[in-house]
Structure formats: C-alpha cells, structure tokens
Amino acid sequence: MFRRIGNVVVRHPVWTIVAWLIAAVAIVATAPSLPSNSDESSFLPKSYESIKAADIQAKAFPAAFTPSAIALYQRTDGGKLTAADTKDVERISSELGEKKIDQVQKVVPGQPSSDGRYTMTLVQMDSKNAGQPVQADAAKVLRDDVKQLVKGTDLEVKLGGSAAQALDQQDSSKRGEALIGIGTFVIILVTLLIIFRAPILAFLPLITIGLVSAIANGLIAYATKLFGLQANSSISSILIVVLFGVGTDYFLFLMFRYRERLRLGDEPKQAMVNAVDRVGEAIASAAGAVIIAFLALVLSTLGFLKQMGPALAIAVTVTLIAGLTLIPAVVSLIGPKVFWPSKSWQREPENARFAALGRGVQKRPALATALSGLVLVVLSLGTLGFNATFDLAAGSMPKTKESMVVQDEMQKAYSAGAAAPTDVYLSSTDGKAIDTTVFDAYVKKLAAVDGVANARLAQLNKDGSTIDFNVTLKYEASTDKAIETVGRVREVAHADAPPGTEAVVGGMSSIYKDIDTAVTHDYKTVFPVAALLIMLILGLLLRSVVAPWYLIASVGLGFGATLGATVWIFQGAVGHSGLMFMLPVIMYLFVVAIGTDYNILMIARLREEAREGREPREAAGMALRHAGPTVAAAGFILAATFATMMLAGNALLTEMGFAVSFGIAVAAFVMAMFFTPSLTALIGHAAWWPGHADRAKEPAATPAPVSGGERDTLAHDPAGRRN
C-alpha cells in the first residue's frame, strides 16, 4: 500500500501540492471560530454533586448573588480605610452599576476586612455565560472603568474574581502561544541546519507544517461546533507543539530513509518511492498509536480532556497524511537539491558513535537491558510523592497577574475561604416547605465540621422547599485541606439531613472535589484503554503477541520515570505544593503515544535487519546503527519543542513542558536506544511469536562486483540492500 502511495505522489507531485493548497484555502475560509471556556464546572458531567448543586441554585435561587468579579480596594498609603474612603467605594459601586456594562446584572459594595484595610465591590454577571469570552470582555471594561472612577481618591483598586481570571488567562495564553511558537520555530530550524547543513531542508518542514496547522485548526473548529465540544485556551499552545513536533518527527523519519536510499544508488524519484515504502508503515503505525491514545480521552469525564483528545487526534491525522503525501511530493519535485549546498548526503559517514553503541548492545544485551531498566525504575520511585493541585486558573497564568494578586490579598485580608464559599442546599423530597425548627441544629452540625470557619442560613426559596446554608472554610478553595474539608462537609450534610430532605454541596471546593474523583476515574479508564489499543497496533505492525507486551511495559516504565522526575523537580526542588491535577493523564498519553513512535521505528528497523538474514543480536546492533541517528535527531527536536511550553510563564504549561519533554527524551535515548533493542535481542526469535516476522524470506544475497564508488557506499550496508 505504501509503495502505491509513494508511486502516485512522486508521479504527480504538482497535483498533490495543488490539492493541499486548495484544501487549505477552502477549510480556512469556511471554518467557524473556535469557542473557549475557562469555567471549571463545565469540565464535569451533570451527574456530579457540585453540578447538581449549581442546578438547584439556578432553579431555587435564580436571583442569588454570586460575584463573577471582585474589585478590591485599599488605601494608597496602606493604612486603615476612613469614612470618606467607604463613601468613595459606595459611589464607585453605584456608578459602575449605572454604566449598564454588558453581562453585568448587579453591582453592590462588599464587606470590609476585619483589619479595616480592605473593602470590596461585588459584581454579578449572567450565570448562563460563566467562563465564556464575553465575560472576559466585560471584565476588561470593568477593570478600565473602576480604575478611572478611583482617580482623585486616596484608594487604589484591583479587579479579581472568575471573570477577571478568564481575562488574565486569555492574555497570558496569547503571550505563551507567541513564545512557544517562536521557540518551536527556532529550535526546529537550528537543529535541522546542524543535522543536514541544508537551508532548504531546514525550512521545508516549517513551511509544510504551517500549512498543515491551518488545515488542522479549521477541521478542529468544525468538529468542535459539530459535536458541541468545549475549548480551552491551553489547547492552542499544546496544538502548536504537537503539530510541529510530531510533524518534524515524521519528516525526519522520511528524510533519513530518503538519504539512505540515495546513498545506495537509487535514482532520486525511485529513492523517494522506496523511502515511503520502507518507512511508511512505521510512520502510519506511530501516528496510529498517537491518534488512538488521544481518542481514548473521549472516555474522560472532564470536558477539558474530552475536547483535547479529538482536537489532537485530528491534528496528528492531518500530519500523517501530509507526511505520506505532501512532503514526499515537495521533496521529489526538488530532488537531491534539497540537500544543497551540503554534499554529505552522497556518502554515508562513519557514524562511529552509533555503530559503537550498536556493537555494545549486540555484545552485551543483558547489561544494556539491566542498566537502562534500572534508570527507569529508580526515577519511577518519585511517583510515590505525587500530590495533585486543582486551581486551574492559578496554574494557567503567572502569580503577578492582577486577578492572582487579588486572590492572594483576599486570602490574607479575609478568611481564606471567603472568596469562594461553600453552599449546602437542603431540599424537601416531596416539594413541601421544610420545618424551620431544624435549622439551628443543622447549622451547628455544619459549623462543627473540622476545617469550617463558620456556617449560617443564607436564604430560603419562595415556598420554603429549598434552603441555602452558607459554609465558609478556613482554607482557600483549591487547597488539599479545603477539598478534604468539603468531603467531611458532604458526609455531615448527607447524614444529618432532616427526615424528608436531601442535601447537596456546591461551590468551588466541591467542584474541585468532583474533579479529583473524575481524574481518578480517568486513571482507571483512559490509561488501560489507551494501552490496550496501542498494543493492538503494535501487534498488527509486528505480527507478534509477545513484543507488544514488553514494548508497552517499557513505555509504562518511561511514564513512571517521567512522573517521578517531575515530582522530584517541581515538588521537591522548586517547592510546588503539588502538580496540576490533569498532568498525569496528559503526560501518560503524550509519553506513551508519542514515545511509542521511537520504539516502533527502532523495532521496525530491527525486524527489517533480521529479514536480511541476521541473528537477533546482530539485527539489534545494526538497527541501532542505522535508526539511532534518526531517533536521536527526532527525539531531541520533539523534546526541545515541548520544552518551549516552559516559556509560557504559568505553572500548568511549565510542568507540562518539562514532563513531556523529559518523557520524550527518556523514550528516545533510554527506551528506544537501549532498553527495547537489547531486550528484543535477549528474547531472540521468541519476541516475534507466534509469527516469524523476523525470519529472512530467502538467504541474504552475496553482493555482486561493483564499481569503486559504489563499493565505498555499500561498505556501510553489508547486506547490499536493493529494491
């Protein structure tokens, strides 16, 4: 099949390129805009308690005041607020309300802090659009207006709250995307220039992947609209890295093999056909593993991951098609001039480093397996200290952003949980009014829960069938202690609910508690499904039942090593209280899926060498010699491009960038280079049971006499392979 694809593309390169350009113009011109949502509650299905609580609030208390933005005031001299300052705040609150800003429903003065140094203006927005870009736009107007209104007073003001966080997250994301895009571009360009010393070849993947990126983004927007998915601003940053990183990988897989065929004496166009034929199956299998792993995210209960999975799967699918059609078409049109001005492509270098590594694995496969395995196991021990954090807003932007400063200052000035109180909604099961005599006892039981600062009856609905009890925690909503406290509040609220009533607990801490439960569910569902499907692809590629088991086990060890190293770096050395809650899921899929690329390339080359008549150990040594440079170059570029995510300046992308880049490096330079080939050499022919995919179909041919120039070339390929 891949030979047929190569023949068609190489025979009609111009038409192939034109077809891609037409598709790009049509898709980009007609694609809808990509929506975005930063509301954590939208990540959860409606079956979770925190979402049920939000529904009860909307029905029973439609006019309930829930601030979306908080203007926090303090004196410019840092002293206590005066009576004049309080009047200024009341005036500013009144004037803000009179401006009739879009999305703003109510503006009221808030309570002063206990030390008298801070006070607030609370702004309620339309709950139907929580987390949507329109509320970030409203926060921008509010921030500008309140700063204008405070001029001429002795006050200074900062705007925080969920809407302001969405605005700051949006701005931070744009800056991060720009830095990631520039960093990715520079790394790929410089690395390819060093490897090939050919400017055309260095710029070619960047241009073609840029075209692929436009098409992928358009298709993702179509899919998002068609299936009603939620987008998140972090997806764009991840998408840039995936497209350029994976696209460059497939480009290198193809170009290294194309150069090898040219060195063996193939005519240029035939060299490209042979390259697609030889490496096409490995590229398709590698992409298939990535696509399946990403699609496994649709089984997640988190909306963020549900959107990310299909989006990245679409991106990799388009990249795969481009790798087998667009890139071969462009390169076959240019021919060997693609390597200009370098002439190194004409003669295979001694490649002494990888040849020596290959000989080492060939002679001592047990030692190579033991040492590489030991490195993975030792690093994996760090996973025992893993702790999750759940504040996605704080993790998505620097602490210096205005909304984050407000959050920190409010925690110091007020009760840590005051900015995001917990609500217990008590509803009668028969729709009748609840007996009011039980309220005092119920409030006392809620207030007595360990970790609760205070509890009070907040409001009743019109017919008295639902009551809202406001519970203020001692801890900030996203902390481990707050989440543990909400768990205890739920237990008491449910167990001590009066007869004929049922209780549900809402608020941000309750949402984080449910997210924790959802992530645990995903660990038990997404991980095994992705692993089994990747094993199926490996089994089909290798026609083996044995090899997929130890290959996926090695990748699992790579995942453990990556998570362990990330825990030691960020929780140990840097001092983070924990890692972002979705990091292990994302890291597993990136490290397992993309990291499998290198295992697939190496094991496919090992099989190819074995089919030439070589014994398992010799085949492993030759595979490392020939595929080692490709894996090293591709692994370095992909790891470096993921590392650019650390430039974004926020905890989520910094942790993700380090973890995935480290995982890719482990996959390329530990697993694919040493663990996989040495273990395959140790297992021998049994690795391919029940088939005989490694057996030569016919004895290796004795090379015929050749000219001196060709003899030099074939000296580096003893089998004298030809098509």
XYZ file of C-alpha atoms in Angstrom:
723
model
C 0.000 0.000 0.000
C 2.732 2.477 0.951
C 4.619 1.758 -2.264
C 1.459 2.600 -4.225
C 1.066 5.853 -2.274
C 4.699 6.716 -2.962
C 4.333 5.973 -6.678
C 1.207 8.137 -7.066
C 2.629 11.087 -5.128
C 6.041 11.025 -6.817
C 4.466 10.633 -10.265
C 2.083 13.571 -9.691
C 3.853 15.938 -7.246
C 2.370 19.175 -8.625
C -1.206 17.921 -8.446
C -0.594 16.665 -4.898
C 0.669 20.079 -3.789
C -2.199 21.887 -5.554
C -4.737 19.605 -3.844
C -3.284 20.507 -0.451
C -3.369 24.238 -1.227
C -6.998 24.076 -2.389
C -7.972 22.142 0.745
C -6.188 24.686 2.945
C -7.904 27.685 1.345
C -11.342 26.042 1.428
C -11.112 24.882 5.051
C -9.559 28.069 6.463
C -12.034 30.303 4.600
C -15.121 28.437 5.794
C -14.129 27.181 9.276
C -16.082 28.639 12.239
C -14.287 30.435 15.053
C -13.113 28.229 17.907
C -15.054 28.908 21.154
C -13.374 28.854 24.550
C -14.467 28.146 28.101
C -12.490 28.640 31.317
C -15.271 27.662 33.764
C -14.045 24.667 35.792
C -17.608 23.462 36.433
C -18.145 22.999 32.698
C -15.469 20.278 32.768
C -17.750 17.936 34.759
C -20.831 15.914 33.735
C -24.181 16.730 35.342
C -24.163 13.582 37.492
C -21.602 15.048 39.906
C -22.813 16.594 43.166
C -21.284 20.035 42.616
C -23.111 20.332 39.273
C -26.391 19.169 40.835
C -25.916 21.905 43.447
C -25.418 24.513 40.723
C -28.653 23.373 39.045
C -30.556 23.639 42.352
C -29.188 27.145 42.892
C -30.285 28.206 39.393
C -33.836 26.891 39.944
C -34.434 27.710 43.607
C -32.483 30.960 43.814
C -32.360 32.456 40.303
C -31.667 35.902 41.777
C -28.959 34.632 44.161
C -25.959 36.926 44.247
C -22.806 35.135 43.088
C -19.998 37.579 42.229
C -18.165 36.980 38.963
C -15.829 39.919 39.541
C -14.481 41.498 42.724
C -12.963 44.975 42.899
C -10.612 45.037 45.898
C -9.770 48.447 47.396
C -7.071 49.607 49.787
C -5.607 52.997 50.663
C -2.578 54.121 48.660
C -0.694 54.633 51.959
C -1.628 51.138 53.185
C -3.484 52.470 56.227
C -6.966 51.716 57.522
C -9.929 52.863 55.440
C -11.641 56.086 56.561
C -15.326 57.023 56.435
C -14.557 59.099 53.312
C -12.960 56.035 51.680
C -16.083 53.979 52.416
C -18.271 56.662 50.803
C -15.991 56.668 47.743
C -16.430 52.909 47.403
C -20.219 53.240 47.655
C -20.159 55.963 44.981
C -17.901 53.921 42.681
C -20.136 50.839 43.110
C -23.213 52.902 42.269
C -21.633 54.481 39.185
C -20.377 51.107 37.933
C -23.928 49.764 38.151
C -25.298 52.747 36.241
C -22.930 52.114 33.311
C -25.002 49.062 32.241
C -21.936 47.103 31.132
C -22.756 44.044 29.016
C -23.176 40.855 31.135
C -23.236 42.855 34.410
C -26.502 42.290 36.325
C -25.828 43.771 39.745
C -23.095 45.804 41.478
C -23.037 46.165 45.278
C -20.479 47.222 47.922
C -18.930 44.324 49.827
C -17.870 43.877 53.446
C -14.655 45.442 54.785
C -11.887 43.151 56.020
C -11.511 42.516 59.761
C -8.372 44.683 59.928
C -10.173 47.584 58.205
C -7.571 47.885 55.433
C -9.554 46.389 52.543
C -13.077 46.551 51.176
C -14.775 45.327 48.004
C -17.253 45.959 45.223
C -19.016 42.743 44.159
C -20.176 42.353 40.543
C -22.700 39.730 39.485
C -22.793 38.606 35.831
C -25.133 36.441 33.778
C -24.573 32.888 35.078
C -25.525 31.403 31.683
C -22.287 32.756 30.193
C -19.932 31.815 33.043
C -16.455 31.159 31.684
C -17.301 32.443 28.202
C -15.174 35.062 26.358
C -17.992 37.660 26.651
C -17.442 37.783 30.412
C -13.702 38.239 29.965
C -14.583 41.194 27.699
C -16.874 42.551 30.423
C -14.062 42.197 32.967
C -11.784 44.266 30.719
C -14.372 47.080 30.603
C -14.924 46.822 34.373
C -11.193 46.951 35.093
C -10.722 50.069 32.949
C -13.826 51.803 34.341
C -13.146 51.139 38.024
C -9.578 52.414 37.684
C -10.925 55.600 36.103
C -13.533 56.037 38.856
C -10.969 55.644 41.640
C -8.873 58.550 40.336
C -8.960 61.575 42.627
C -9.439 59.430 45.748
C -6.951 58.016 48.264
C -7.731 54.478 47.066
C -6.146 52.023 44.704
C -8.128 49.179 43.185
C -7.514 45.802 41.534
C -10.072 43.581 39.785
C -10.239 39.862 40.554
C -12.816 37.098 40.523
C -13.582 34.417 37.918
C -14.289 36.826 35.032
C -11.057 38.754 35.650
C -9.169 35.457 35.882
C -10.598 34.454 32.494
C -9.369 37.771 31.046
C -5.867 37.395 32.509
C -5.746 33.752 31.466
C -6.659 34.800 27.913
C -3.896 37.428 27.813
C -1.365 35.035 29.340
C -2.316 32.365 26.819
C -1.709 34.709 23.870
C 1.726 35.636 25.195
C 2.508 31.988 25.882
C 1.433 30.920 22.392
C 3.675 33.550 20.818
C 6.701 32.472 22.873
C 6.020 28.788 22.240
C 5.568 29.381 18.506
C 8.803 31.368 18.189
C 10.741 28.920 20.374
C 9.476 25.920 18.417
C 10.326 27.561 15.078
C 13.875 28.466 16.154
C 14.633 25.047 17.686
C 13.465 23.106 14.625
C 15.251 25.441 12.203
C 18.595 25.469 14.036
C 18.574 21.712 14.719
C 17.792 20.808 11.106
C 20.503 23.186 9.878
C 23.003 21.449 12.160
C 21.904 17.957 11.088
C 21.653 18.458 7.319
C 23.556 21.747 6.753
C 20.929 22.477 4.090
C 18.733 25.608 4.372
C 16.002 24.282 2.054
C 15.664 21.159 4.145
C 15.606 23.188 7.362
C 12.789 25.496 6.228
C 10.766 22.864 4.362
C 9.090 21.171 7.381
C 8.267 24.544 8.925
C 6.501 25.702 5.751
C 4.637 22.444 5.141
C 3.654 22.025 8.799
C 2.434 25.643 8.798
C 0.045 24.652 6.001
C -0.954 21.503 7.906
C -1.558 23.610 11.033
C -4.019 25.883 9.218
C -5.969 22.878 7.912
C -5.926 21.097 11.288
C -7.168 24.179 13.144
C -10.029 24.564 10.671
C -11.042 20.909 10.998
C -10.850 21.129 14.798
C -13.151 24.166 14.737
C -15.615 22.213 12.543
C -15.510 19.222 14.919
C -15.907 21.437 17.988
C -19.009 23.064 16.527
C -20.460 19.833 15.120
C -20.171 17.845 18.357
C -20.727 20.740 20.782
C -17.346 20.365 22.452
C -15.827 22.901 24.860
C -12.493 24.500 24.009
C -9.865 25.753 26.439
C -7.143 28.335 25.849
C -4.356 25.880 26.781
C -5.271 23.607 23.836
C -3.913 26.091 21.273
C -0.483 26.114 22.939
C -0.362 22.302 23.087
C -1.567 22.061 19.483
C 1.329 24.181 18.187
C 3.866 21.897 19.831
C 2.145 18.672 18.758
C 1.860 19.732 15.114
C 5.425 20.957 14.754
C 6.967 18.318 16.996
C 5.205 15.276 15.542
C 5.335 16.703 12.004
C 9.100 17.147 12.240
C 9.412 13.593 13.580
C 7.678 12.131 10.533
C 9.660 14.441 8.249
C 12.919 13.159 9.742
C 11.825 9.509 9.551
C 11.232 10.007 5.827
C 14.260 12.182 5.017
C 16.795 9.949 6.758
C 15.495 6.974 4.776
C 15.377 9.009 1.530
C 19.017 9.988 2.026
C 19.922 6.367 2.766
C 18.295 5.206 -0.490
C 20.146 7.878 -2.469
C 23.435 6.700 -0.958
C 22.597 3.152 -2.033
C 22.405 4.383 -5.647
C 18.643 4.754 -6.189
C 17.516 7.253 -8.828
C 16.066 10.293 -6.934
C 12.360 9.701 -7.628
C 12.706 5.974 -7.032
C 14.572 6.744 -3.807
C 11.536 8.621 -2.521
C 9.163 5.811 -3.539
C 11.400 3.303 -1.741
C 11.642 5.588 1.306
C 7.842 5.846 1.574
C 7.585 2.084 1.070
C 10.191 1.253 3.732
C 9.288 3.773 6.426
C 5.604 4.408 5.614
C 4.353 1.532 7.746
C 6.389 2.723 10.736
C 5.107 6.307 10.338
C 1.494 5.143 9.946
C 1.765 2.824 12.949
C 3.402 5.513 15.061
C 0.701 8.023 14.090
C -1.985 5.393 14.685
C -0.731 4.854 18.238
C -0.796 8.601 18.899
C -4.268 9.047 17.365
C -5.763 6.144 19.312
C -4.220 7.355 22.568
C -5.632 10.831 22.031
C -9.058 9.494 21.065
C -9.084 7.486 24.298
C -9.539 10.854 26.010
C -13.178 10.911 24.878
C -13.712 8.367 27.692
C -12.627 11.036 30.186
C -15.249 12.624 32.409
C -13.503 16.008 32.162
C -14.696 18.331 29.405
C -11.190 19.781 29.006
C -9.729 16.388 28.128
C -12.755 15.375 26.042
C -12.030 18.381 23.799
C -8.281 17.912 23.767
C -8.438 14.274 22.642
C -10.335 14.697 19.350
C -8.539 18.001 18.605
C -5.073 16.452 18.879
C -6.198 13.287 17.064
C -7.363 15.428 14.118
C -4.055 17.314 14.133
C -1.977 14.111 14.064
C -4.191 12.556 11.349
C -3.638 15.559 9.076
C 0.100 15.463 9.884
C 0.251 11.746 8.993
C -1.429 12.308 5.618
C 0.956 15.200 4.936
C 3.945 13.054 5.896
C 2.992 10.385 3.354
C 1.856 12.711 0.535
C 2.711 16.409 0.758
C 6.318 16.096 1.970
C 7.259 13.299 -0.497
C 5.672 15.340 -3.314
C 7.603 18.503 -2.467
C 10.930 16.687 -1.943
C 10.576 14.595 -5.116
C 9.921 17.815 -7.052
C 13.092 19.415 -5.694
C 15.176 16.251 -5.823
C 18.668 15.940 -4.273
C 18.989 19.741 -4.480
C 17.010 19.732 -1.237
C 20.360 18.918 0.449
C 22.153 21.918 -1.154
C 24.854 23.158 -0.548
C 25.950 20.156 1.546
C 27.350 17.141 -0.298
C 27.476 14.889 2.744
C 24.304 13.143 1.579
C 26.308 11.456 -1.209
C 28.412 9.347 1.154
C 27.429 7.653 4.376
C 29.596 8.914 7.271
C 31.444 6.508 9.507
C 28.715 7.091 12.106
C 31.179 5.720 14.638
C 29.175 6.745 17.701
C 26.010 4.847 16.798
C 27.983 1.967 15.310
C 29.798 1.639 18.654
C 26.515 1.766 20.560
C 25.142 -0.895 18.237
C 28.148 -3.136 18.841
C 27.778 -2.629 22.592
C 24.117 -3.689 22.557
C 24.991 -6.614 20.249
C 27.739 -7.905 22.565
C 26.137 -7.212 25.976
C 22.341 -7.024 25.605
C 21.757 -8.183 29.208
C 23.923 -5.375 30.614
C 22.221 -2.766 28.384
C 18.783 -4.027 29.460
C 19.682 -4.048 33.154
C 21.270 -0.575 33.231
C 18.543 1.165 31.194
C 15.835 -0.642 33.168
C 17.476 0.375 36.458
C 17.469 4.058 35.420
C 13.731 3.861 34.675
C 12.900 2.059 37.933
C 14.910 4.457 40.128
C 13.293 7.533 38.555
C 9.863 5.908 38.949
C 10.256 5.919 42.743
C 9.492 9.653 42.701
C 5.840 8.886 41.847
C 5.300 7.863 45.488
C 5.406 11.555 46.454
C 2.921 12.767 43.819
C 0.303 15.271 45.003
C -2.361 16.946 42.823
C -3.438 20.609 42.828
C -6.735 21.769 41.341
C -6.635 25.544 40.862
C -6.636 25.646 37.066
C -6.878 29.448 36.951
C -3.806 29.962 39.138
C -1.948 27.259 37.241
C -2.729 28.842 33.864
C -1.125 32.234 34.480
C 1.712 33.869 36.418
C 1.116 34.907 40.045
C 1.848 38.509 39.027
C -1.388 38.810 37.021
C -3.850 41.224 38.637
C -6.559 38.654 39.347
C -3.997 36.377 41.039
C -2.756 39.281 43.183
C -6.362 39.936 44.245
C -6.827 36.263 45.129
C -3.672 36.263 47.284
C -4.551 39.553 49.017
C -8.113 38.406 49.765
C -6.802 35.235 51.386
C -4.711 37.373 53.744
C -7.337 40.059 54.410
C -10.399 37.828 54.772
C -10.972 34.200 55.725
C -9.078 32.091 53.201
C -12.324 30.506 52.033
C -14.336 33.746 51.933
C -13.623 34.397 48.253
C -15.276 31.098 47.280
C -17.739 29.961 49.984
C -19.326 26.512 50.029
C -23.122 26.188 49.823
C -25.186 23.360 51.274
C -28.609 23.153 49.624
C -31.248 21.299 51.659
C -34.353 20.372 49.633
C -37.558 18.578 50.684
C -38.162 15.340 48.819
C -41.912 15.977 48.499
C -41.699 19.630 47.418
C -43.320 20.900 50.634
C -41.893 23.519 52.984
C -39.167 22.275 55.358
C -39.732 22.541 59.110
C -37.789 25.664 60.176
C -37.219 24.328 63.711
C -34.465 22.030 62.431
C -32.339 24.834 61.005
C -30.378 25.795 64.115
C -29.305 22.240 64.876
C -28.315 21.611 61.259
C -26.237 24.806 61.083
C -24.431 23.876 64.316
C -23.506 20.464 62.908
C -22.137 22.050 59.707
C -20.191 24.663 61.685
C -18.678 21.937 63.885
C -17.014 20.174 60.925
C -13.226 20.255 61.195
C -11.904 22.912 58.784
C -15.075 25.049 58.706
C -14.690 28.682 59.835
C -18.410 29.371 60.164
C -21.819 28.346 58.828
C -25.076 30.274 58.577
C -28.512 30.097 56.994
C -28.232 32.256 53.871
C -31.672 32.141 52.233
C -34.914 30.214 51.606
C -36.699 29.926 48.301
C -40.273 31.285 47.929
C -42.150 28.150 49.020
C -39.601 27.116 51.665
C -38.832 23.807 49.973
C -35.112 24.588 49.488
C -32.722 26.243 51.935
C -29.228 27.559 51.224
C -26.711 27.239 54.078
C -23.528 29.236 53.531
C -20.386 27.489 54.822
C -17.067 29.360 54.936
C -13.967 27.169 55.027
C -10.727 28.013 56.785
C -8.743 27.284 53.623
C -8.501 28.628 50.072
C -10.887 26.737 47.786
C -8.328 24.832 45.690
C -6.079 23.595 48.511
C -5.902 19.972 49.619
C -7.218 20.932 53.068
C -10.260 22.683 51.555
C -11.044 19.662 49.379
C -10.692 17.324 52.369
C -12.927 19.640 54.412
C -15.623 19.646 51.720
C -15.562 15.853 51.830
C -16.315 15.997 55.554
C -18.992 18.680 54.996
C -20.682 16.379 52.483
C -20.670 13.490 54.934
C -22.301 15.576 57.676
C -24.712 17.330 55.279
C -25.956 13.999 53.916
C -26.002 12.035 57.180
C -27.682 14.751 59.288
C -30.186 15.973 56.703
C -33.602 16.064 58.454
C -36.130 13.349 57.522
C -37.871 14.078 54.220
C -34.966 16.159 52.895
C -31.804 15.594 50.925
C -28.651 17.731 50.791
C -26.176 18.560 48.039
C -22.976 20.561 48.474
C -21.842 23.135 45.912
C -19.137 25.780 45.475
C -15.611 25.774 44.047
C -14.132 23.379 46.621
C -16.961 20.959 45.859
C -16.175 21.258 42.138
C -12.502 20.500 42.819
C -13.532 17.528 44.937
C -15.535 16.165 41.999
C -12.683 16.873 39.581
C -10.440 14.790 41.846
C -12.972 11.938 41.660
C -13.235 12.334 37.869
C -9.462 12.218 37.406
C -9.260 9.031 39.478
C -11.958 7.563 37.202
C -9.910 8.578 34.158
C -6.798 6.880 35.534
C -8.755 3.629 35.743
C -10.451 4.001 32.340
C -8.379 6.037 29.877
C -4.985 4.539 30.773
C -5.892 0.850 30.245
C -7.960 1.519 27.103
C -5.155 3.569 25.500
C -2.570 0.924 26.438
C -4.648 -1.956 25.018
C -5.329 -0.125 21.748
C -1.653 0.801 21.318
C -0.747 -2.840 21.974
C -3.190 -3.844 19.249
C -1.455 -1.522 16.770
C 1.954 -2.895 17.779
C 0.650 -6.430 17.371
C -0.653 -5.705 13.865
C 2.588 -3.963 12.862
C 4.911 -6.639 14.244
C 2.611 -9.670 13.691
C 3.528 -10.701 17.219
C 1.783 -11.371 20.523
C 4.940 -11.218 22.665
C 6.624 -7.973 21.557
C 3.668 -5.630 22.268
C 3.642 -6.698 25.926
C 7.216 -5.781 26.728
C 7.107 -2.713 24.482
C 4.079 -1.263 26.294
C 5.618 -2.293 29.643
C 8.777 -0.364 28.756
C 6.699 2.684 27.851
C 4.858 2.314 31.169
C 8.227 2.374 32.924
C 9.054 5.508 30.923
C 5.846 7.103 32.180
C 6.710 6.248 35.774
C 10.229 7.615 35.350
C 8.870 10.843 33.864
C 6.274 11.415 36.588
C 8.832 10.589 39.263
C 11.381 13.055 37.873
C 8.695 15.752 37.576
C 7.660 15.224 41.210
C 11.269 15.498 42.398
C 11.907 18.646 40.332
C 8.713 20.628 40.987
C 7.508 19.356 44.366
C 10.980 18.775 45.760
C 13.416 21.266 44.238
C 11.049 24.086 43.153
C 8.720 23.740 46.147
C 5.308 23.433 44.458
C 2.650 22.034 46.798
C 1.666 19.614 44.045
C 1.385 19.103 40.283
C -1.641 20.158 38.216
C -4.327 17.505 38.512
C -4.559 16.616 34.805
C -0.785 16.345 34.290
C -0.503 12.538 34.737
C -3.320 11.929 32.212
C -1.803 14.250 29.600
C 1.719 13.028 30.312
C 0.678 9.384 30.050
C -0.879 9.940 26.658
C 1.977 12.033 25.284
C 4.751 9.847 26.656
C 3.005 6.565 25.893
C 1.682 7.588 22.478
C 4.428 9.798 21.067
C 7.173 7.954 22.941
C 5.995 4.767 21.256
C 6.972 6.354 17.902
C 10.635 5.718 18.618
C 10.065 2.184 19.825
C 8.091 1.496 16.651
C 10.792 2.987 14.393
C 13.556 1.037 16.155
C 11.706 -2.284 16.318
C 10.581 -1.954 12.680
C 14.209 -1.389 11.627
C 15.326 -4.311 13.793
C 12.792 -6.534 12.019
C 13.999 -5.261 8.659
C 17.604 -6.118 9.558
C 16.536 -9.558 10.792
C 14.736 -10.209 7.496
C 18.055 -9.678 5.758
C 19.217 -12.888 7.441
C 20.841 -11.506 10.593
C 20.567 -13.168 14.004
C 18.665 -11.259 16.768
C 21.731 -9.708 18.432
C 23.323 -8.602 15.178
C 19.963 -7.243 13.957
C 19.652 -5.187 17.157
C 23.148 -3.780 16.702
C 22.520 -2.854 13.056
C 19.118 -1.360 13.878
C 20.715 0.924 16.445
C 23.450 1.884 13.997
C 21.025 2.821 11.193
C 17.939 4.028 13.100
C 19.856 5.539 16.022
C 20.653 8.863 14.276
C 17.004 9.256 13.243
C 15.695 8.539 16.753
C 18.298 10.846 18.323
C 17.515 13.751 15.976
C 13.735 13.302 16.173
C 13.782 12.785 19.942
C 15.916 15.863 20.527
C 13.715 18.104 18.350
C 10.447 16.828 19.850
C 11.739 17.097 23.423
C 13.063 20.602 22.748
C 9.791 21.755 21.151
C 7.769 20.520 24.124
C 10.264 22.260 26.405
C 9.276 25.581 24.781
C 5.990 25.286 26.710
C 8.033 26.248 29.770
C 8.364 29.724 28.227
C 4.618 30.363 28.719
C 5.187 31.599 32.262
C 2.477 29.594 34.041
C 2.608 26.523 36.260
C 0.409 24.295 34.092
C 2.394 24.674 30.857
C 5.754 24.789 32.686
C 5.069 21.479 34.415
C 3.591 20.005 31.240
C 6.508 21.225 29.109
C 9.121 19.728 31.419
C 7.275 16.461 31.965
C 6.544 15.731 28.313
C 9.982 16.835 27.048
C 11.681 14.711 29.726
C 9.413 11.786 28.859
C 10.215 12.093 25.157
C 13.942 12.211 25.947
C 13.608 9.065 28.072
C 11.595 7.366 25.302
C 14.175 8.222 22.637
C 17.505 7.962 24.461
C 16.808 5.251 27.040
C 13.945 3.077 25.806
C 14.380 3.129 22.010
C 18.184 3.309 22.039
C 18.908 0.685 24.681
C 16.034 -0.980 26.522
C 13.921 -2.063 23.532
C 16.637 -3.337 21.138
C 18.668 -5.031 23.901
C 15.591 -6.741 25.389
C 14.479 -7.862 21.912
C 17.967 -9.256 21.302
C 17.821 -11.161 24.607
C 14.393 -12.648 23.893
C 15.505 -13.564 20.381
C 13.155 -15.188 17.860
C 10.565 -15.741 20.611
C 9.867 -11.988 20.585
C 8.029 -12.481 17.285
C 5.876 -15.430 18.359
C 3.547 -16.785 17.010
C 4.649 -15.403 13.631
C 8.054 -15.338 12.001
C 8.186 -11.664 11.086
C 11.923 -11.546 11.746
C 12.881 -14.510 9.582
C 14.534 -13.971 6.234
C 12.305 -14.961 3.338
C 15.375 -16.008 1.398
C 19.078 -16.207 2.211
C 20.909 -12.877 2.136
C 22.311 -12.361 -1.342
C 26.052 -12.127 -1.897
C 26.811 -8.659 -3.268
C 27.780 -8.670 -6.926
C 31.012 -6.948 -8.001
C 30.515 -3.193 -8.042
C 32.451 -0.133 -9.035
C 34.832 1.507 -6.583
C 32.472 4.398 -5.786
C 29.537 2.124 -5.131
C 31.789 -0.219 -3.113
C 32.502 2.632 -0.707
C 28.791 3.205 -0.276
C 27.886 -0.451 0.197
C 30.708 -0.914 2.692
C 28.424 0.704 5.206
C 25.497 -1.567 4.326
C 26.919 -5.113 4.216
C 23.666 -6.647 3.043
C 23.832 -4.623 -0.159
C 20.100 -3.981 0.053
C 18.227 -3.034 -3.104
C 14.628 -2.989 -4.215
